[in-house]
Coordinates of C-alpha atoms in Angstrom, one line a residue:
M108 CA 6.7 3.3 -30.9
S109 CA 6.2 1.2 -34.0
M110 CA 4.9 -2.3 -33.6
K111 CA 8.1 -3.8 -34.7
N112 CA 10.0 -1.8 -32.1
F113 CA 7.5 -2.6 -29.5
T114 CA 7.8 -6.3 -30.1
L115 CA 11.5 -6.0 -30.0
F116 CA 11.2 -4.1 -26.6
V117 CA 9.0 -6.8 -25.1
C118 CA 11.4 -9.7 -26.3
T119 CA 14.4 -7.8 -25.1
L120 CA 13.1 -6.4 -21.5
F121 CA 11.8 -10.0 -20.5
A122 CA 13.9 -12.4 -22.1
F123 CA 16.5 -11.6 -19.2
S124 CA 14.1 -13.1 -16.6
V125 CA 12.8 -16.0 -18.6
L126 CA 15.3 -17.5 -20.7
S127 CA 17.5 -18.9 -18.0
C128 CA 14.5 -21.2 -16.7
Q129 CA 12.9 -22.0 -19.8
D130 CA 12.8 -25.5 -21.6
E131 CA 13.5 -25.2 -25.2
E132 CA 10.1 -26.4 -26.1
E133 CA 8.1 -24.2 -23.7
S134 CA 6.5 -20.8 -25.0
I135 CA 7.7 -17.5 -23.5
V136 CA 5.0 -15.8 -21.4
Q137 CA 5.5 -12.1 -21.8
D138 CA 4.0 -9.8 -19.2
T139 CA 4.3 -6.1 -20.0
A140 CA 2.2 -4.9 -17.0
N141 CA 5.4 -4.9 -15.0
N142 CA 7.2 -2.2 -17.2
F143 CA 7.4 1.3 -15.6
T144 CA 9.2 4.8 -16.3
K145 CA 10.5 7.6 -14.4
S146 CA 7.1 9.4 -14.0
A147 CA 5.2 6.3 -13.2
P148 CA 4.0 6.4 -9.2
I149 CA 5.8 3.2 -8.5
S150 CA 9.1 5.3 -9.3
L151 CA 8.3 7.4 -6.5
L152 CA 7.3 4.8 -4.1
I153 CA 10.8 3.0 -4.8
S154 CA 12.5 6.2 -4.2
R155 CA 11.1 6.6 -1.0
V156 CA 11.7 3.1 0.6
S157 CA 15.5 3.3 -0.8
Q158 CA 16.2 7.0 0.3
Y159 CA 18.3 7.7 3.2
E160 CA 16.0 8.3 6.2
T161 CA 15.9 12.2 6.6
T162 CA 12.8 12.7 8.9
R163 CA 13.8 10.8 12.2
D164 CA 16.2 13.4 13.3
N165 CA 14.0 16.7 12.6
V166 CA 14.2 17.5 16.3
L167 CA 18.0 18.3 15.2
D168 CA 17.9 19.9 12.0
G169 CA 14.0 20.9 11.6
T170 CA 13.9 19.6 8.1
S171 CA 13.0 16.3 6.0
N172 CA 15.3 17.5 3.4
C173 CA 18.5 16.2 4.8
S174 CA 20.0 14.4 7.9
I175 CA 22.7 15.0 10.2
K176 CA 25.0 11.9 10.6
L177 CA 25.5 10.4 14.0
P178 CA 27.1 11.0 16.4
A179 CA 26.7 14.8 16.7
H180 CA 27.3 17.1 19.6
V181 CA 24.7 19.8 20.2
T182 CA 23.6 22.4 22.6
V183 CA 20.2 23.3 23.4
N184 CA 19.2 25.9 25.5
G185 CA 22.6 25.9 27.3
Q186 CA 22.5 22.0 27.9
Y187 CA 25.0 19.8 26.2
V188 CA 23.9 16.5 24.6
N189 CA 26.2 13.9 22.8
V190 CA 23.8 12.3 20.2
L191 CA 25.2 8.9 19.7
S192 CA 22.0 7.4 18.4
E193 CA 18.4 7.8 17.8
N194 CA 17.6 7.2 21.4
D195 CA 19.1 10.4 22.1
F196 CA 16.6 12.5 20.0
Q197 CA 14.1 12.4 23.0
T198 CA 16.7 13.9 25.1
V199 CA 16.9 16.8 22.9
Q200 CA 13.2 16.9 22.8
N201 CA 12.8 16.8 26.6
I202 CA 15.1 20.0 26.9
K203 CA 12.9 22.0 24.2
N204 CA 9.9 21.0 26.4
Q205 CA 11.3 22.4 29.7
S206 CA 10.4 25.9 29.2
N207 CA 8.2 27.8 26.7
S208 CA 10.4 30.8 27.0
D209 CA 13.5 29.4 25.4
D210 CA 14.5 29.6 21.9
D211 CA 15.1 26.0 21.4
I212 CA 17.5 26.3 18.8
V213 CA 19.9 23.3 18.2
H214 CA 23.4 24.5 18.1
F215 CA 25.8 21.9 16.6
G216 CA 29.4 21.3 17.3
Y217 CA 31.4 21.6 14.0
P218 CA 32.1 19.9 11.6
I219 CA 29.0 17.9 11.0
T220 CA 28.2 15.7 8.1
M221 CA 24.7 16.1 6.4
V222 CA 23.3 13.5 4.4
Y223 CA 20.8 13.8 1.6
P224 CA 18.1 11.6 0.6
S225 CA 20.2 10.4 -2.4
H226 CA 22.8 8.9 0.4
Y227 CA 25.3 11.8 -0.7
E228 CA 27.2 13.2 2.3
H229 CA 28.4 16.8 2.8
V230 CA 30.8 18.2 5.4
V231 CA 29.5 21.4 6.8
T232 CA 32.3 23.4 9.0
N233 CA 30.3 26.2 10.5
E234 CA 26.8 27.8 11.5
A235 CA 26.8 30.2 8.7
Q236 CA 27.1 27.6 6.1
L237 CA 24.6 25.5 7.6
N238 CA 22.1 28.5 7.9
Y239 CA 22.9 29.1 4.1
I240 CA 22.2 25.5 3.1
M241 CA 18.9 25.4 5.0
A242 CA 17.7 28.5 3.5
Q243 CA 17.9 27.2 0.1
Y244 CA 15.5 24.4 0.8
G245 CA 12.2 26.1 1.3
D246 CA 9.3 23.9 2.4
D247 CA 9.9 20.3 3.1
N248 CA 9.3 17.7 0.3
P249 CA 6.0 16.1 1.5
Y250 CA 7.1 12.4 0.1
H251 CA 9.2 11.5 3.2
E252 CA 11.0 8.2 3.4
V253 CA 8.9 4.8 4.1
A254 CA 11.0 3.8 7.1
C255 CA 9.5 0.5 8.1
L256 CA 10.0 -1.4 4.7
D257 CA 13.1 -2.3 3.3
F258 CA 14.2 -4.2 -0.1
N259 CA 16.4 -7.2 0.2
Y260 CA 19.4 -7.1 -2.1
P261 CA 20.6 -8.2 -4.7
F262 CA 18.0 -8.0 -7.4
S263 CA 18.1 -7.1 -11.1
I264 CA 16.0 -4.5 -13.0
N265 CA 15.8 -5.1 -17.0
I266 CA 16.2 -1.7 -19.0
Y267 CA 15.0 -0.8 -22.4
N268 CA 15.9 2.4 -24.2
T269 CA 13.4 3.5 -26.8
N270 CA 15.9 5.7 -28.3
N271 CA 18.4 3.3 -29.4
Q272 CA 16.2 0.0 -28.7
V273 CA 18.8 -1.3 -26.9
G274 CA 18.3 -3.8 -23.9
S275 CA 20.3 -4.3 -20.7
T276 CA 20.1 -5.6 -17.2
V277 CA 21.5 -4.0 -14.0
A278 CA 22.1 -5.7 -10.6
I279 CA 21.0 -3.6 -7.7
Q280 CA 22.9 -4.2 -4.6
S281 CA 21.9 -1.4 -2.3
D282 CA 19.5 1.4 -1.2
T283 CA 22.1 4.1 -2.6
Q284 CA 22.2 2.4 -6.1
L285 CA 18.5 1.7 -6.1
Y286 CA 17.5 5.3 -5.3
N287 CA 20.1 6.8 -7.7
F288 CA 19.1 4.5 -10.3
I289 CA 15.5 5.5 -10.2
H290 CA 16.4 9.2 -10.0
N291 CA 18.7 9.0 -13.0
L292 CA 16.2 7.3 -15.3
T293 CA 15.3 9.1 -18.5
E294 CA 12.1 9.5 -20.2
S295 CA 13.4 7.2 -23.0
Q296 CA 13.8 4.4 -20.7
I297 CA 11.4 1.8 -19.9
V298 CA 12.4 -0.5 -17.0
G299 CA 11.0 -3.8 -15.2
I300 CA 12.0 -5.5 -12.0
A301 CA 13.1 -9.0 -12.4
F302 CA 10.5 -10.6 -9.9
P303 CA 10.2 -12.2 -7.4
I304 CA 11.8 -10.0 -5.2
T305 CA 11.5 -10.0 -1.3
L306 CA 10.9 -7.1 1.2
T307 CA 11.6 -6.8 5.2
K308 CA 8.9 -5.3 7.1
S309 CA 9.5 -4.1 10.7
G310 CA 9.5 -6.8 13.0
S311 CA 11.7 -8.7 10.5
Q312 CA 8.6 -10.1 8.5
Q313 CA 9.7 -11.2 5.1
I314 CA 7.1 -10.7 2.2
T315 CA 7.5 -11.9 -1.4
I316 CA 6.7 -9.6 -4.4
N317 CA 5.7 -11.0 -7.8
H318 CA 4.2 -8.0 -9.5
N319 CA 4.3 -4.2 -9.8
T320 CA 0.9 -4.1 -8.2
D321 CA 2.1 -6.2 -5.3
L322 CA 4.9 -3.8 -4.5
E323 CA 2.7 -0.4 -4.7
D324 CA 0.4 -2.0 -2.3
A325 CA 3.1 -3.1 0.0
I326 CA 4.6 0.3 0.0
N327 CA 1.5 2.0 0.3
D328 CA 0.4 0.0 3.4
A329 CA 3.6 0.8 4.9
V330 CA 3.2 4.4 4.1
N331 CA -0.2 4.2 6.2
S332 CA 1.4 2.2 9.0
C333 CA 4.8 3.8 9.6
Y334 CA 4.6 7.3 8.1
P335 CA 7.1 9.5 10.3
G336 CA 5.7 12.9 9.5
S337 CA 3.3 15.1 11.7
T338 CA -0.4 14.5 10.8
P339 CA -2.9 17.6 10.7
T340 CA -5.9 17.7 12.7
T341 CA -8.3 16.4 10.3
L342 CA -8.6 16.0 6.5
W343 CA -11.7 17.9 6.4
N344 CA -10.1 20.8 8.0
T345 CA -7.2 20.5 5.7
L346 CA -9.1 20.4 2.4
T347 CA -11.3 23.3 3.2
T348 CA -8.4 25.7 4.1
G349 CA -7.0 27.6 1.3
S350 CA -6.9 26.8 -2.5
W351 CA -5.3 23.7 -4.3
H352 CA -3.8 22.6 -7.5
I353 CA -3.2 19.0 -9.1
S354 CA 0.4 18.6 -8.7
Y355 CA 0.7 14.8 -10.1
C356 CA -1.9 12.8 -12.0
F357 CA -1.4 9.3 -13.3
Y358 CA -4.0 7.1 -15.4
G359 CA -1.9 4.6 -17.0
Q360 CA 0.6 7.6 -18.1
D361 CA 1.5 11.0 -16.6
A362 CA -1.8 13.2 -17.1
T363 CA -0.7 16.0 -15.0
S364 CA -0.4 18.6 -17.7
Q365 CA -3.9 18.3 -18.5
Y366 CA -4.8 20.1 -15.2
T367 CA -2.4 22.9 -15.4
G368 CA -3.8 26.4 -14.4
Y369 CA -6.9 24.7 -12.6
Y370 CA -7.4 26.1 -8.9
F371 CA -9.7 24.1 -6.5
T372 CA -11.5 25.5 -3.5
F373 CA -13.3 23.0 -1.2
H374 CA -16.1 24.7 1.0
P375 CA -17.0 23.3 4.2
N376 CA -20.6 22.8 3.1
G377 CA -19.6 20.5 0.3
D378 CA -19.3 22.7 -2.6
A379 CA -16.3 22.9 -4.9
I380 CA -15.2 25.8 -7.1
V381 CA -12.7 25.5 -9.9
V382 CA -11.1 28.2 -11.7
K383 CA -9.1 28.3 -14.7
N384 CA -8.3 31.7 -16.2
S385 CA -11.8 33.0 -17.0
I386 CA -13.5 29.7 -16.7
T387 CA -15.2 29.0 -13.4
L388 CA -16.5 25.3 -12.8
E389 CA -19.0 24.4 -10.1
G390 CA -19.0 20.9 -8.2
D391 CA -19.2 19.1 -5.0
W392 CA -17.1 17.1 -2.9
D393 CA -17.6 14.5 0.0
L394 CA -15.3 12.8 2.4
H395 CA -16.1 9.2 3.8
D396 CA -14.6 8.0 7.0
G397 CA -13.0 4.8 6.8
M398 CA -9.6 2.9 6.4
P399 CA -8.8 4.3 4.2
Q400 CA -10.8 7.7 3.9
R401 CA -12.4 8.2 0.6
L402 CA -12.8 11.3 -1.4
D403 CA -15.5 11.6 -4.0
F404 CA -15.5 14.4 -6.6
N405 CA -18.4 15.8 -9.3
F406 CA -18.0 18.7 -11.2
E407 CA -20.0 20.4 -13.9
G408 CA -19.0 19.8 -17.8
S409 CA -16.6 17.6 -19.1
Q410 CA -13.3 19.1 -18.5
L411 CA -12.8 17.4 -15.2
H412 CA -14.7 14.0 -16.0
D413 CA -11.6 11.9 -15.1
L414 CA -11.4 13.4 -11.6
E415 CA -14.9 12.1 -10.8
T416 CA -14.5 8.7 -9.1
N417 CA -13.9 7.4 -5.5
W418 CA -10.5 8.3 -4.6
D419 CA -8.9 6.6 -1.8
V420 CA -6.7 8.7 0.8
Q421 CA -3.4 7.4 0.8
E422 CA -1.6 10.1 3.0
Y423 CA -1.8 14.0 3.8
T424 CA -0.2 16.9 5.2
S425 CA -1.3 20.5 5.8
T426 CA -0.1 21.2 2.2
Y427 CA -0.5 18.2 0.1
I428 CA -3.1 15.1 -0.2
R429 CA -2.1 11.9 -2.0
L430 CA -4.9 10.0 -3.5
R431 CA -5.0 6.4 -5.2
K432 CA -7.7 4.7 -7.2
S433 CA -7.7 0.8 -8.1
S434 CA -9.3 -0.3 -11.4
G435 CA -9.8 -3.5 -9.9
G436 CA -8.3 -6.9 -8.4
G437 CA -5.2 -8.9 -9.5
S438 CA -2.8 -6.6 -11.7
G439 CA -5.4 -3.7 -12.4
Q440 CA -4.0 -0.4 -13.3
Q441 CA -3.8 2.1 -10.3
S442 CA -4.5 5.7 -11.0
Y443 CA -3.0 8.4 -8.5
M444 CA -3.7 12.2 -8.0
S445 CA -2.1 14.7 -5.7
F446 CA -3.3 18.1 -4.7
T447 CA -0.9 20.5 -3.3
K448 CA -1.9 23.7 -1.5
N449 CA -1.4 27.0 -3.5

């Protein structure tokens, strides 16, 4: 972007939030640190808070890729359950736990309504149709909803399109609108939330957010405290099983493509082997217990130099690990990296 266009962008994007309360004699303080794009980590975090909660009912549908809208009528191991609310999920689980010789398959009374993370609803009329849809999903998306944190609406998001140098503002009124706004962003759009905004934590605690870094921290803290997914035995066992690749990397901008083709194997003795085509790199790794846990990497050569830092472990399952590194206090840039099992 040229300096002229960049200056226009700054003025356009942030004028919306400052002009209404600015005295004519005051100068405009412009803060581009709150800008972000679709590929930025904060976009995924916002999506996870605003998406429809698809994990809570896994005892019914066995997937976090969708949810079954309640009420639902089900039969499990010959026993009928009228599932009116989340309180009835435990009843279904108790029936599954009664015997090790049952199939534990949940049979629905049709029609049922499936709800996707985007809040889109789809009516399913029979079991064959449901089985077909489930077969298309494959593995669960590891990035489940953040169920114990909610945005308070309305609030505004400022938009700047780098293709046509046009700025605009959209008023966000609901989770559905926010999720789809983030999902539908294009790479030519740069956006910024008009802070301050407020969020509600479990227990009705209100928190005020004034900066992107505050928002990232609040969501990451919520991930650690209310993550609804299953947790593998230990991160050590997870990391030393199979091989991994970097599925996401962000240092101020998306750097994932720099690590395409690198495959990582972490041995229990602390050795690490990285292979890309005919190149093999040796290194070592170390896991430090604490809150959060920390992963340290060292590799020979310069190809993976940017990975050699102390990464805080944000969350993990048996197939992926999400890491974060902050450059310092205040509004310092935060870096992210995710490993996914091959």
